[in-house]
Amino acid sequence: MSWKKNLGVLAGFVTAAAGTMHVINRVFSYIATADDYLGEDSYNYYEWRFGKIAYKKTGEGAPLLLVHNLDVCFSSQEWNAVAADLSKTNTVYMIDLLGCGCSDHPILTYTNFLYVQLLTDFIKDVIGEKTDIIVSGKSASFVLMACANDETVMNRIAMVNPQNLVSMAKVPTKRTKLIKHLLCIPVLGTFIYNMKVNKRTITRKFYSSYFYAQNEVHEKDILACFESSHREKTRAKYLYACQKSRFTNANILFCLNKINNSIFIISGSGNPENALIASQYQNQLPSIEIVGIENTKQLPHAEKPEKFTEQIQILFADAE
């Protein structure tokens, strides 16, 4: 067979493979978003400089901002189990971060400081006064940075299972930047993303990492996470690529030394690693108070909502 024929066969194979991946990508996107589990029409929208930010506002009283984990699968839906109880005493704001949930998913490089800007602008433009904050997981880093950067925006901060300080401080490398470029390729990158983030992988995380009791996992929550990760033709992959390449990381040790606010950590005691991570923060800032919630893992506010809101009321009341 001549080299021309070989080249023709290779071109045909590549075209067929690309076509197959494109079809699979479209199917993933359709299946994930067909049922609107996030309830797009139930949100208010803040016109921010980099895109529309979806948020909900309920209740009356002092403002309380709930910030979900910075993950393509998460949105303000993470707080559904506790929002009603918290809104009995506070004006509760639940925000979908840029690149997540029903907010816009622009094609850009997502960084920690991008979210510092978003949080600061949202508090000043939408809430309009200093607010208490409850933040989950990886989002704790930019909440602390925003607090250290502008002392006029936040009062008390409760962090739910914040990220390991050591892993958070890792910077992008040539290898991680290559991962970003690969994931951003139009068809191939989307296909790889779909293999990494799908209903099966999300379900596995719920049962292994997010919840302590498997009977507390609800299919609707899994489907809402699946939808969040595939909205806008799967453009959440750009946030995912930036996280995998460490662009959303930041060394926040200097922030902890600058902050005078009351800070608390609520830890899911069902995962011993959570307590070790909480102690990292307390070693840097001894005034941090740590509370563990038994028989929970990464999402104590979803798994034990009554216990969680009880702890919030105690912690925030004592700090007044």
Short mmCIF file of C-alpha atoms in Angstrom, two decimals:
data_model
loop_
_atom_site.label_atom_id
_atom_site.label_comp_id
_atom_site.label_asym_id
_atom_site.label_seq_id
_atom_site.Cartn_x
_atom_site.Cartn_y
_atom_site.Cartn_z
CA MET A 1 0.00 0.00 0.00
CA SER A 2 1.42 3.39 -1.02
CA TRP A 3 1.97 6.19 1.43
CA LYS A 4 -0.93 8.09 -0.13
CA LYS A 5 -3.28 5.24 0.64
CA ASN A 6 -1.89 5.00 4.16
CA LEU A 7 -2.44 8.69 4.62
CA GLY A 8 -5.98 8.39 3.29
CA VAL A 9 -6.78 5.54 5.67
CA LEU A 10 -5.33 7.50 8.60
CA ALA A 11 -7.33 10.61 7.65
CA GLY A 12 -10.48 8.54 7.39
CA PHE A 13 -9.85 6.98 10.78
CA VAL A 14 -9.21 10.36 12.41
CA THR A 15 -12.34 11.81 10.84
CA ALA A 16 -14.46 8.87 11.96
CA ALA A 17 -13.03 9.04 15.48
CA ALA A 18 -13.63 12.79 15.71
CA GLY A 19 -17.18 12.34 14.43
CA THR A 20 -17.87 9.60 16.98
CA MET A 21 -16.49 11.70 19.83
CA HIS A 22 -18.57 14.67 18.70
CA VAL A 23 -21.77 12.59 18.73
CA ILE A 24 -20.93 11.19 22.19
CA ASN A 25 -20.25 14.72 23.47
CA ARG A 26 -23.62 15.94 22.18
CA VAL A 27 -25.43 12.98 23.74
CA PHE A 28 -23.76 13.62 27.11
CA SER A 29 -24.76 17.29 27.00
CA TYR A 30 -28.37 16.51 26.07
CA ILE A 31 -28.87 13.78 28.68
CA ALA A 32 -27.33 15.89 31.45
CA THR A 33 -29.41 19.03 30.84
CA ALA A 34 -32.73 17.71 29.52
CA ASP A 35 -34.64 17.79 32.82
CA ASP A 36 -33.53 21.15 34.31
CA TYR A 37 -32.86 19.86 37.81
CA LEU A 38 -31.22 23.19 38.70
CA GLY A 39 -34.40 25.19 38.01
CA GLU A 40 -32.81 27.94 35.93
CA ASP A 41 -35.90 30.18 36.06
CA SER A 42 -35.87 30.30 39.88
CA TYR A 43 -32.68 32.41 40.02
CA ASN A 44 -31.96 36.12 40.07
CA TYR A 45 -29.05 37.29 37.93
CA TYR A 46 -26.21 39.71 38.64
CA GLU A 47 -24.60 41.20 35.52
CA TRP A 48 -20.92 40.89 36.37
CA ARG A 49 -18.05 42.01 34.14
CA PHE A 50 -17.22 38.43 33.06
CA GLY A 51 -20.75 37.06 32.78
CA LYS A 52 -24.12 36.65 34.44
CA ILE A 53 -24.04 35.31 38.00
CA ALA A 54 -27.05 33.31 39.18
CA TYR A 55 -28.13 33.67 42.79
CA LYS A 56 -31.08 33.21 45.12
CA LYS A 57 -32.21 35.45 47.96
CA THR A 58 -34.53 34.33 50.78
CA GLY A 59 -35.48 35.39 54.30
CA GLU A 60 -35.00 38.54 56.34
CA GLY A 61 -32.37 39.76 58.78
CA ALA A 62 -28.60 40.15 58.72
CA PRO A 63 -27.09 39.02 55.40
CA LEU A 64 -25.59 35.55 55.12
CA LEU A 65 -23.83 34.45 51.93
CA LEU A 66 -23.55 30.73 51.15
CA VAL A 67 -20.69 29.83 48.78
CA HIS A 68 -20.62 26.34 47.31
CA ASN A 69 -17.54 24.20 46.71
CA LEU A 70 -15.52 25.31 43.68
CA ASP A 71 -16.19 22.27 41.54
CA VAL A 72 -17.85 21.96 38.13
CA CYS A 73 -20.42 19.58 39.63
CA PHE A 74 -21.53 21.93 42.39
CA SER A 75 -23.85 24.91 42.53
CA SER A 76 -25.97 26.72 45.11
CA GLN A 77 -28.08 23.53 45.19
CA GLU A 78 -25.46 22.30 47.65
CA TRP A 79 -27.16 24.42 50.33
CA ASN A 80 -30.79 23.40 49.69
CA ALA A 81 -31.06 21.32 52.86
CA VAL A 82 -30.13 24.22 55.18
CA ALA A 83 -31.28 27.33 53.30
CA ALA A 84 -34.84 27.34 54.66
CA ASP A 85 -33.76 27.10 58.31
CA LEU A 86 -31.01 29.70 57.92
CA SER A 87 -33.43 32.11 56.23
CA LYS A 88 -35.62 32.16 59.35
CA THR A 89 -33.09 34.46 61.01
CA ASN A 90 -31.06 35.86 58.10
CA THR A 91 -31.33 37.21 54.59
CA VAL A 92 -29.69 34.28 52.83
CA TYR A 93 -27.90 34.69 49.50
CA MET A 94 -26.89 31.55 47.59
CA ILE A 95 -24.58 32.16 44.66
CA ASP A 96 -23.60 30.01 41.65
CA LEU A 97 -19.95 30.75 41.02
CA LEU A 98 -18.77 31.68 37.54
CA GLY A 99 -18.39 28.48 35.49
CA CYS A 100 -20.78 26.58 37.75
CA GLY A 101 -24.52 25.90 37.95
CA CYS A 102 -26.76 28.42 36.19
CA SER A 103 -24.13 31.16 36.02
CA ASP A 104 -22.32 31.85 32.75
CA HIS A 105 -19.46 29.58 31.69
CA PRO A 106 -17.13 31.91 29.75
CA ILE A 107 -14.08 30.58 27.93
CA LEU A 108 -11.26 32.09 29.97
CA THR A 109 -8.54 31.17 32.44
CA TYR A 110 -10.18 30.73 35.83
CA THR A 111 -7.95 31.81 38.71
CA ASN A 112 -8.29 32.16 42.44
CA PHE A 113 -8.16 35.94 42.19
CA LEU A 114 -10.97 35.92 39.61
CA TYR A 115 -13.23 34.55 42.35
CA VAL A 116 -11.84 37.03 44.87
CA GLN A 117 -13.03 39.79 42.52
CA LEU A 118 -16.39 38.09 41.96
CA LEU A 119 -17.08 37.69 45.66
CA THR A 120 -16.04 41.24 46.51
CA ASP A 121 -18.13 42.75 43.70
CA PHE A 122 -21.16 40.60 44.52
CA ILE A 123 -21.14 41.63 48.18
CA LYS A 124 -20.74 45.31 47.36
CA ASP A 125 -23.17 45.47 44.42
CA VAL A 126 -25.87 42.95 45.39
CA ILE A 127 -25.77 42.53 49.18
CA GLY A 128 -24.66 46.10 49.85
CA GLU A 129 -23.23 45.58 53.33
CA LYS A 130 -20.84 43.42 55.34
CA THR A 131 -21.98 39.83 55.39
CA ASP A 132 -21.38 36.60 57.26
CA ILE A 133 -20.23 33.76 55.02
CA ILE A 134 -20.51 29.99 55.05
CA VAL A 135 -18.22 28.46 52.45
CA SER A 136 -17.65 24.88 51.38
CA GLY A 137 -14.52 23.01 50.31
CA LYS A 138 -12.12 24.55 47.79
CA SER A 139 -13.92 27.90 47.76
CA ALA A 140 -12.59 28.69 51.25
CA SER A 141 -9.28 29.86 49.79
CA PHE A 142 -10.66 32.76 47.77
CA VAL A 143 -13.10 33.69 50.54
CA LEU A 144 -10.15 34.12 52.90
CA MET A 145 -8.22 36.04 50.25
CA ALA A 146 -11.18 38.37 49.65
CA CYS A 147 -11.48 38.93 53.38
CA ALA A 148 -7.77 39.76 53.72
CA ASN A 149 -7.86 41.97 50.63
CA ASP A 150 -10.86 44.10 51.69
CA GLU A 151 -11.88 44.26 55.34
CA THR A 152 -15.17 46.01 54.50
CA VAL A 153 -16.94 43.02 52.91
CA MET A 154 -17.08 40.21 55.50
CA ASN A 155 -17.89 39.60 59.12
CA ARG A 156 -17.73 36.01 60.36
CA ILE A 157 -16.61 33.08 58.22
CA ALA A 158 -17.56 29.44 58.66
CA MET A 159 -15.59 27.04 56.45
CA VAL A 160 -16.92 23.55 55.78
CA ASN A 161 -14.10 21.06 55.18
CA PRO A 162 -11.66 23.53 53.55
CA GLN A 163 -8.95 22.31 51.19
CA ASN A 164 -5.55 21.10 52.35
CA LEU A 165 -3.19 24.09 52.66
CA VAL A 166 -0.28 22.19 51.13
CA SER A 167 -2.10 21.00 48.01
CA MET A 168 -3.72 24.42 47.63
CA ALA A 169 -0.31 26.10 47.43
CA LYS A 170 0.92 24.01 44.48
CA VAL A 171 1.61 26.13 41.41
CA PRO A 172 1.11 25.34 37.70
CA THR A 173 3.89 23.43 35.97
CA LYS A 174 4.66 22.64 32.33
CA ARG A 175 2.93 19.30 32.78
CA THR A 176 -0.24 20.76 34.31
CA LYS A 177 -0.36 23.50 31.66
CA LEU A 178 -0.23 20.77 29.01
CA ILE A 179 -3.27 19.16 30.64
CA LYS A 180 -5.11 22.46 30.35
CA HIS A 181 -4.29 22.80 26.65
CA LEU A 182 -5.39 19.21 26.03
CA LEU A 183 -8.74 19.65 27.79
CA CYS A 184 -9.41 22.88 25.90
CA ILE A 185 -9.18 21.20 22.49
CA PRO A 186 -12.73 21.45 21.05
CA VAL A 187 -13.77 17.82 20.42
CA LEU A 188 -11.04 15.71 21.99
CA GLY A 189 -10.83 17.82 25.15
CA THR A 190 -14.59 17.66 25.63
CA PHE A 191 -14.54 13.89 25.14
CA ILE A 192 -11.81 13.48 27.78
CA TYR A 193 -13.78 15.72 30.13
CA ASN A 194 -16.90 13.60 29.60
CA MET A 195 -14.96 10.46 30.46
CA LYS A 196 -13.74 12.08 33.67
CA VAL A 197 -16.94 13.87 34.69
CA ASN A 198 -20.12 11.88 34.14
CA LYS A 199 -23.00 10.40 36.09
CA ARG A 200 -21.01 7.31 37.02
CA THR A 201 -17.97 9.21 38.36
CA ILE A 202 -20.19 11.71 40.21
CA THR A 203 -22.18 8.88 41.79
CA ARG A 204 -18.96 7.23 42.96
CA LYS A 205 -17.88 10.45 44.67
CA PHE A 206 -21.21 10.80 46.46
CA TYR A 207 -20.94 7.30 47.91
CA SER A 208 -17.20 7.32 48.67
CA SER A 209 -16.34 10.92 49.56
CA TYR A 210 -19.32 13.21 49.96
CA PHE A 211 -21.64 11.20 52.23
CA TYR A 212 -20.96 8.99 55.24
CA ALA A 213 -24.30 7.11 55.11
CA GLN A 214 -25.02 5.73 51.65
CA ASN A 215 -28.78 5.65 52.26
CA GLU A 216 -28.69 9.47 52.55
CA VAL A 217 -27.59 9.86 48.92
CA HIS A 218 -30.43 10.99 46.64
CA GLU A 219 -30.54 10.44 42.89
CA LYS A 220 -31.84 13.96 42.32
CA ASP A 221 -28.71 15.47 43.90
CA ILE A 222 -26.50 13.37 41.63
CA LEU A 223 -28.47 14.44 38.56
CA ALA A 224 -28.27 18.11 39.59
CA CYS A 225 -24.47 17.78 39.82
CA PHE A 226 -24.40 16.03 36.44
CA GLU A 227 -26.41 18.86 34.91
CA SER A 228 -24.22 21.55 36.45
CA SER A 229 -21.12 19.95 34.95
CA HIS A 230 -22.54 19.86 31.41
CA ARG A 231 -24.46 23.10 30.94
CA GLU A 232 -23.76 25.46 28.04
CA LYS A 233 -22.48 22.68 25.77
CA THR A 234 -20.11 21.38 28.47
CA ARG A 235 -18.22 24.66 28.81
CA ALA A 236 -17.63 23.82 32.47
CA LYS A 237 -14.62 21.94 31.12
CA TYR A 238 -12.70 25.23 31.03
CA LEU A 239 -13.00 25.63 34.80
CA TYR A 240 -12.16 21.95 35.20
CA ALA A 241 -9.05 22.40 33.03
CA CYS A 242 -7.91 25.37 35.10
CA GLN A 243 -8.39 23.45 38.34
CA LYS A 244 -6.50 20.42 37.05
CA SER A 245 -3.67 22.70 35.92
CA ARG A 246 -3.63 24.48 39.35
CA PHE A 247 -4.60 27.94 38.12
CA THR A 248 -7.23 28.16 40.88
CA ASN A 249 -4.68 27.36 43.59
CA ALA A 250 -3.21 29.96 45.93
CA ASN A 251 -0.93 30.07 48.94
CA ILE A 252 -3.16 31.67 51.57
CA LEU A 253 -0.84 31.55 54.59
CA PHE A 254 -0.28 35.31 54.45
CA CYS A 255 -4.07 35.82 54.43
CA LEU A 256 -4.53 33.90 57.65
CA ASN A 257 -1.97 36.12 59.35
CA LYS A 258 -3.79 39.30 58.24
CA ILE A 259 -7.37 38.33 59.14
CA ASN A 260 -8.92 39.49 62.41
CA ASN A 261 -12.41 38.13 61.69
CA SER A 262 -14.01 35.33 63.67
CA ILE A 263 -13.34 32.14 61.70
CA PHE A 264 -14.75 28.67 62.28
CA ILE A 265 -14.26 25.29 60.66
CA ILE A 266 -17.00 22.70 60.53
CA SER A 267 -15.52 19.30 59.83
CA GLY A 268 -17.15 16.06 58.72
CA SER A 269 -15.83 13.64 61.36
CA GLY A 270 -16.57 10.58 59.23
CA ASN A 271 -13.37 11.31 57.30
CA PRO A 272 -10.32 11.56 59.64
CA GLU A 273 -8.43 13.59 57.03
CA ASN A 274 -10.87 16.49 57.52
CA ALA A 275 -9.76 16.93 61.13
CA LEU A 276 -6.09 16.92 60.10
CA ILE A 277 -6.72 19.60 57.49
CA ALA A 278 -8.67 21.70 60.00
CA SER A 279 -5.72 21.53 62.39
CA GLN A 280 -3.46 22.95 59.63
CA TYR A 281 -5.54 26.12 59.68
CA GLN A 282 -5.65 26.26 63.46
CA ASN A 283 -1.85 25.89 63.63
CA GLN A 284 -1.55 29.01 61.48
CA LEU A 285 -4.33 30.91 63.27
CA PRO A 286 -4.94 29.53 66.78
CA SER A 287 -8.13 31.57 67.22
CA ILE A 288 -9.93 29.37 64.69
CA GLU A 289 -12.56 27.20 66.36
CA ILE A 290 -13.14 23.70 65.00
CA VAL A 291 -16.39 21.77 65.32
CA GLY A 292 -16.86 18.21 64.11
CA ILE A 293 -20.18 16.73 63.00
CA GLU A 294 -20.31 12.98 63.55
CA ASN A 295 -21.28 10.52 60.82
CA THR A 296 -20.70 12.97 57.97
CA LYS A 297 -17.97 13.41 55.40
CA GLN A 298 -17.55 16.21 52.87
CA LEU A 299 -21.12 17.59 52.96
CA PRO A 300 -22.30 17.71 56.60
CA HIS A 301 -24.76 20.48 55.67
CA ALA A 302 -26.47 18.13 53.21
CA GLU A 303 -26.22 14.96 55.28
CA LYS A 304 -27.04 16.33 58.76
CA PRO A 305 -28.76 19.68 58.02
CA GLU A 306 -30.40 20.05 61.45
CA LYS A 307 -27.13 19.48 63.28
CA PHE A 308 -25.32 21.79 60.89
CA THR A 309 -27.71 24.73 61.33
CA GLU A 310 -27.63 24.19 65.08
CA GLN A 311 -23.84 24.51 65.08
CA ILE A 312 -23.97 27.62 62.88
CA GLN A 313 -26.41 29.30 65.27
CA ILE A 314 -24.17 28.48 68.23
CA LEU A 315 -20.94 29.60 66.56
CA PHE A 316 -22.27 32.82 65.13
CA ALA A 317 -24.15 33.70 68.30
CA ASP A 318 -21.01 33.26 70.43
CA ALA A 319 -19.05 35.50 68.09
CA GLU A 320 -21.41 38.46 68.39
#
